[in-house]
């Protein structure tokens, strides 16, 4: 895992500019004050709107652009030092209800209200390839997408999905066994979500190669239901690593979808927790001794 990391936000913005070259319907709204040197602005200045913190103007413009048939992506929510966390959920929901896709920090985990909007897809991409694929999928479908990214990213911390076209992300990405090319056939399966959860799952699998590993990118109800059905065909015990804790977390929702399976979860650790300790805890859970 020694690959060079890059800022996830930079990958998002660069890829959005590339998509904008292929699709004239794609528009970027920048939420942070001062959009200088934004790749989308440089490539498509007529479809870039640096509205800063003028919230009412931003929401109204997004509604108008979506109504006119544009695919709107809002960047910068929650990334500025002067942005108050208390107002982020309200703004995020307003843009999604207007039909835009939004990119927010991975720390935003309130999923209950998002799940009340059935058209909204919830994506937690890991690695640059997944960020690019999620963006292309959202641009192609026209459905609003809540895209949660971390601070830094690397394709070294991502499960491979060979053969998939750009933007074509399956409900479950299987981390295949090197010797057979197929998912491991064991009762227990690690289910990774997000950068931290995936990094943890890969570290656990280095310690216990016989464990299966499934990776999820989308967490909205339709994708999670499809993932649950696929997971249940292979495994009776799931250890979910990453994602939010509580009743709207992926572990709890998978447990409700799969009453015949054992589902336990290890949500994002508290800041300052040693990674080695998290690996030991996750390994203990996977082996059935830490439940």
PDB file of N, CA and C in Angstrom, residues 5-57:
ATOM      1  N   UNK A   5      -0.510   8.895  -2.594  1.00  0.00           N
ATOM      2  CA  UNK A   5      -1.894   9.329  -2.446  1.00  0.00           C
ATOM      3  C   UNK A   5      -2.090  10.683  -3.110  1.00  0.00           C
ATOM      4  N   UNK A   6      -3.315  10.954  -3.484  1.00  0.00           N
ATOM      5  CA  UNK A   6      -3.675  12.235  -4.094  1.00  0.00           C
ATOM      6  C   UNK A   6      -4.917  12.759  -3.394  1.00  0.00           C
ATOM      7  N   UNK A   7      -5.165  14.046  -3.532  1.00  0.00           N
ATOM      8  CA  UNK A   7      -6.367  14.620  -2.928  1.00  0.00           C
ATOM      9  C   UNK A   7      -7.594  14.126  -3.686  1.00  0.00           C
ATOM     10  N   UNK A   8      -8.530  13.539  -2.940  1.00  0.00           N
ATOM     11  CA  UNK A   8      -9.742  13.016  -3.562  1.00  0.00           C
ATOM     12  C   UNK A   8     -10.527  14.131  -4.248  1.00  0.00           C
ATOM     13  N   UNK A   9     -10.520  15.305  -3.641  1.00  0.00           N
ATOM     14  CA  UNK A   9     -11.241  16.440  -4.228  1.00  0.00           C
ATOM     15  C   UNK A   9     -10.667  16.805  -5.597  1.00  0.00           C
ATOM     16  N   UNK A  10      -9.347  16.700  -5.754  1.00  0.00           N
ATOM     17  CA  UNK A  10      -8.717  17.010  -7.041  1.00  0.00           C
ATOM     18  C   UNK A  10      -9.138  16.007  -8.113  1.00  0.00           C
ATOM     19  N   UNK A  11      -9.184  14.728  -7.741  1.00  0.00           N
ATOM     20  CA  UNK A  11      -9.640  13.704  -8.687  1.00  0.00           C
ATOM     21  C   UNK A  11     -11.064  14.007  -9.138  1.00  0.00           C
ATOM     22  N   UNK A  12     -11.911  14.346  -8.183  1.00  0.00           N
ATOM     23  CA  UNK A  12     -13.313  14.663  -8.489  1.00  0.00           C
ATOM     24  C   UNK A  12     -13.398  15.807  -9.499  1.00  0.00           C
ATOM     25  N   UNK A  13     -12.701  16.891  -9.229  1.00  0.00           N
ATOM     26  CA  UNK A  13     -12.815  18.079 -10.070  1.00  0.00           C
ATOM     27  C   UNK A  13     -12.203  17.869 -11.452  1.00  0.00           C
ATOM     28  N   UNK A  14     -11.072  17.170 -11.501  1.00  0.00           N
ATOM     29  CA  UNK A  14     -10.449  16.898 -12.796  1.00  0.00           C
ATOM     30  C   UNK A  14     -11.328  15.991 -13.653  1.00  0.00           C
ATOM     31  N   UNK A  15     -11.895  14.966 -13.026  1.00  0.00           N
ATOM     32  CA  UNK A  15     -12.745  14.054 -13.790  1.00  0.00           C
ATOM     33  C   UNK A  15     -14.015  14.743 -14.256  1.00  0.00           C
ATOM     34  N   UNK A  16     -14.579  15.617 -13.430  1.00  0.00           N
ATOM     35  CA  UNK A  16     -15.782  16.334 -13.832  1.00  0.00           C
ATOM     36  C   UNK A  16     -15.505  17.202 -15.056  1.00  0.00           C
ATOM     37  N   UNK A  17     -14.329  17.804 -15.118  1.00  0.00           N
ATOM     38  CA  UNK A  17     -13.962  18.603 -16.289  1.00  0.00           C
ATOM     39  C   UNK A  17     -13.877  17.732 -17.538  1.00  0.00           C
ATOM     40  N   UNK A  18     -13.345  16.517 -17.409  1.00  0.00           N
ATOM     41  CA  UNK A  18     -13.267  15.606 -18.549  1.00  0.00           C
ATOM     42  C   UNK A  18     -14.657  15.185 -19.010  1.00  0.00           C
ATOM     43  N   UNK A  19     -15.533  14.907 -18.052  1.00  0.00           N
ATOM     44  CA  UNK A  19     -16.905  14.518 -18.402  1.00  0.00           C
ATOM     45  C   UNK A  19     -17.610  15.672 -19.106  1.00  0.00           C
ATOM     46  N   UNK A  20     -17.340  16.893 -18.628  1.00  0.00           N
ATOM     47  CA  UNK A  20     -17.954  18.061 -19.252  1.00  0.00           C
ATOM     48  C   UNK A  20     -17.551  18.237 -20.711  1.00  0.00           C
ATOM     49  N   UNK A  21     -16.382  17.737 -21.086  1.00  0.00           N
ATOM     50  CA  UNK A  21     -15.947  17.816 -22.488  1.00  0.00           C
ATOM     51  C   UNK A  21     -16.748  16.863 -23.366  1.00  0.00           C
ATOM     52  N   UNK A  22     -17.221  15.771 -22.779  1.00  0.00           N
ATOM     53  CA  UNK A  22     -17.986  14.777 -23.531  1.00  0.00           C
ATOM     54  C   UNK A  22     -19.486  15.033 -23.508  1.00  0.00           C
ATOM     55  N   UNK A  23     -19.950  15.782 -22.506  1.00  0.00           N
ATOM     56  CA  UNK A  23     -21.390  15.981 -22.330  1.00  0.00           C
ATOM     57  C   UNK A  23     -21.659  17.455 -22.019  1.00  0.00           C
ATOM     58  N   UNK A  24     -22.239  18.160 -22.966  1.00  0.00           N
ATOM     59  CA  UNK A  24     -22.514  19.581 -22.795  1.00  0.00           C
ATOM     60  C   UNK A  24     -23.602  19.891 -21.797  1.00  0.00           C
ATOM     61  N   UNK A  25     -24.263  18.853 -21.265  1.00  0.00           N
ATOM     62  CA  UNK A  25     -25.306  19.073 -20.260  1.00  0.00           C
ATOM     63  C   UNK A  25     -24.722  19.192 -18.858  1.00  0.00           C
ATOM     64  N   UNK A  26     -23.457  18.818 -18.690  1.00  0.00           N
ATOM     65  CA  UNK A  26     -22.850  18.795 -17.354  1.00  0.00           C
ATOM     66  C   UNK A  26     -22.440  20.202 -16.928  1.00  0.00           C
ATOM     67  N   UNK A  27     -22.874  20.586 -15.730  1.00  0.00           N
ATOM     68  CA  UNK A  27     -22.619  21.920 -15.185  1.00  0.00           C
ATOM     69  C   UNK A  27     -21.996  21.754 -13.800  1.00  0.00           C
ATOM     70  N   UNK A  28     -21.052  22.645 -13.468  1.00  0.00           N
ATOM     71  CA  UNK A  28     -20.430  22.623 -12.146  1.00  0.00           C
ATOM     72  C   UNK A  28     -20.785  23.885 -11.384  1.00  0.00           C
ATOM     73  N   UNK A  29     -21.310  23.717 -10.191  1.00  0.00           N
ATOM     74  CA  UNK A  29     -21.573  24.824  -9.271  1.00  0.00           C
ATOM     75  C   UNK A  29     -20.581  24.697  -8.119  1.00  0.00           C
ATOM     76  N   UNK A  30     -19.773  25.716  -7.903  1.00  0.00           N
ATOM     77  CA  UNK A  30     -18.748  25.701  -6.864  1.00  0.00           C
ATOM     78  C   UNK A  30     -19.267  26.393  -5.617  1.00  0.00           C
ATOM     79  N   UNK A  31     -19.289  25.653  -4.506  1.00  0.00           N
ATOM     80  CA  UNK A  31     -19.855  26.194  -3.271  1.00  0.00           C
ATOM     81  C   UNK A  31     -18.879  27.051  -2.481  1.00  0.00           C
ATOM     82  N   UNK A  32     -17.576  26.850  -2.704  1.00  0.00           N
ATOM     83  CA  UNK A  32     -16.594  27.625  -1.955  1.00  0.00           C
ATOM     84  C   UNK A  32     -16.372  28.992  -2.578  1.00  0.00           C
ATOM     85  N   UNK A  33     -16.145  30.011  -1.767  1.00  0.00           N
ATOM     86  CA  UNK A  33     -15.819  31.327  -2.325  1.00  0.00           C
ATOM     87  C   UNK A  33     -14.519  31.263  -3.111  1.00  0.00           C
ATOM     88  N   UNK A  34     -14.523  31.831  -4.308  1.00  0.00           N
ATOM     89  CA  UNK A  34     -13.305  31.875  -5.107  1.00  0.00           C
ATOM     90  C   UNK A  34     -13.034  30.556  -5.792  1.00  0.00           C
ATOM     91  N   UNK A  35     -13.437  30.419  -7.032  1.00  0.00           N
ATOM     92  CA  UNK A  35     -13.245  29.160  -7.741  1.00  0.00           C
ATOM     93  C   UNK A  35     -12.043  29.181  -8.653  1.00  0.00           C
ATOM     94  N   UNK A  36     -11.045  30.015  -8.372  1.00  0.00           N
ATOM     95  CA  UNK A  36      -9.889  30.150  -9.246  1.00  0.00           C
ATOM     96  C   UNK A  36      -9.169  28.815  -9.414  1.00  0.00           C
ATOM     97  N   UNK A  37      -8.696  28.583 -10.635  1.00  0.00           N
ATOM     98  CA  UNK A  37      -7.907  27.394 -10.979  1.00  0.00           C
ATOM     99  C   UNK A  37      -8.695  26.098 -10.894  1.00  0.00           C
ATOM    100  N   UNK A  38      -9.994  26.182 -10.887  1.00  0.00           N
ATOM    101  CA  UNK A  38     -10.814  24.971 -10.927  1.00  0.00           C
ATOM    102  C   UNK A  38     -10.728  24.409 -12.347  1.00  0.00           C
ATOM    103  N   UNK A  39     -10.387  23.113 -12.526  1.00  0.00           N
ATOM    104  CA  UNK A  39     -10.251  22.552 -13.876  1.00  0.00           C
ATOM    105  C   UNK A  39     -11.496  22.716 -14.726  1.00  0.00           C
ATOM    106  N   UNK A  40     -12.673  22.615 -14.116  1.00  0.00           N
ATOM    107  CA  UNK A  40     -13.905  22.754 -14.890  1.00  0.00           C
ATOM    108  C   UNK A  40     -14.058  24.183 -15.390  1.00  0.00           C
ATOM    109  N   UNK A  41     -13.690  25.143 -14.552  1.00  0.00           N
ATOM    110  CA  UNK A  41     -13.772  26.548 -14.964  1.00  0.00           C
ATOM    111  C   UNK A  41     -12.843  26.823 -16.140  1.00  0.00           C
ATOM    112  N   UNK A  42     -11.632  26.269 -16.103  1.00  0.00           N
ATOM    113  CA  UNK A  42     -10.672  26.479 -17.181  1.00  0.00           C
ATOM    114  C   UNK A  42     -11.153  25.879 -18.495  1.00  0.00           C
ATOM    115  N   UNK A  43     -11.789  24.696 -18.411  1.00  0.00           N
ATOM    116  CA  UNK A  43     -12.201  23.993 -19.625  1.00  0.00           C
ATOM    117  C   UNK A  43     -13.566  24.430 -20.134  1.00  0.00           C
ATOM    118  N   UNK A  44     -14.475  24.776 -19.225  1.00  0.00           N
ATOM    119  CA  UNK A  44     -15.861  25.073 -19.614  1.00  0.00           C
ATOM    120  C   UNK A  44     -16.364  26.288 -18.835  1.00  0.00           C
ATOM    121  N   UNK A  45     -15.819  27.457 -19.060  1.00  0.00           N
ATOM    122  CA  UNK A  45     -16.194  28.630 -18.254  1.00  0.00           C
ATOM    123  C   UNK A  45     -17.668  29.005 -18.354  1.00  0.00           C
ATOM    124  N   UNK A  46     -18.306  28.652 -19.479  1.00  0.00           N
ATOM    125  CA  UNK A  46     -19.716  29.004 -19.646  1.00  0.00           C
ATOM    126  C   UNK A  46     -20.640  28.099 -18.839  1.00  0.00           C
ATOM    127  N   UNK A  47     -20.097  26.994 -18.293  1.00  0.00           N
ATOM    128  CA  UNK A  47     -20.910  26.069 -17.493  1.00  0.00           C
ATOM    129  C   UNK A  47     -20.374  25.932 -16.075  1.00  0.00           C
ATOM    130  N   UNK A  48     -19.631  26.927 -15.640  1.00  0.00           N
ATOM    131  CA  UNK A  48     -19.070  26.925 -14.288  1.00  0.00           C
ATOM    132  C   UNK A  48     -19.611  28.127 -13.535  1.00  0.00           C
ATOM    133  N   UNK A  49     -20.160  27.890 -12.336  1.00  0.00           N
ATOM    134  CA  UNK A  49     -20.788  28.959 -11.568  1.00  0.00           C
ATOM    135  C   UNK A  49     -20.198  29.007 -10.159  1.00  0.00           C
ATOM    136  N   UNK A  50     -19.244  29.922  -9.898  1.00  0.00           N
ATOM    137  CA  UNK A  50     -18.652  30.055  -8.561  1.00  0.00           C
ATOM    138  C   UNK A  50     -19.515  30.955  -7.682  1.00  0.00           C
ATOM    139  N   UNK A  51     -20.534  30.376  -7.086  1.00  0.00           N
ATOM    140  CA  UNK A  51     -21.501  31.184  -6.349  1.00  0.00           C
ATOM    141  C   UNK A  51     -21.137  31.398  -4.892  1.00  0.00           C
ATOM    142  N   UNK A  52     -20.035  30.785  -4.429  1.00  0.00           N
ATOM    143  CA  UNK A  52     -19.596  31.013  -3.058  1.00  0.00           C
ATOM    144  C   UNK A  52     -20.669  30.650  -2.054  1.00  0.00           C
ATOM    145  N   UNK A  53     -20.857  31.493  -1.056  1.00  0.00           N
ATOM    146  CA  UNK A  53     -21.779  31.183   0.026  1.00  0.00           C
ATOM    147  C   UNK A  53     -23.156  31.799  -0.125  1.00  0.00           C
ATOM    148  N   UNK A  54     -23.534  32.249  -1.318  1.00  0.00           N
ATOM    149  CA  UNK A  54     -24.858  32.851  -1.510  1.00  0.00           C
ATOM    150  C   UNK A  54     -25.864  31.711  -1.644  1.00  0.00           C
ATOM    151  N   UNK A  55     -26.338  31.208  -0.519  1.00  0.00           N
ATOM    152  CA  UNK A  55     -27.091  29.963  -0.510  1.00  0.00           C
ATOM    153  C   UNK A  55     -28.390  30.032  -1.304  1.00  0.00           C
ATOM    154  N   UNK A  56     -29.159  31.082  -1.107  1.00  0.00           N
ATOM    155  CA  UNK A  56     -30.449  31.160  -1.789  1.00  0.00           C
ATOM    156  C   UNK A  56     -30.259  31.212  -3.298  1.00  0.00           C
ATOM    157  N   UNK A  57     -29.240  31.953  -3.735  1.00  0.00           N
ATOM    158  CA  UNK A  57     -28.974  32.045  -5.178  1.00  0.00           C
ATOM    159  C   UNK A  57     -28.527  30.702  -5.727  1.00  0.00           C
TER     160      UNK A  57
END
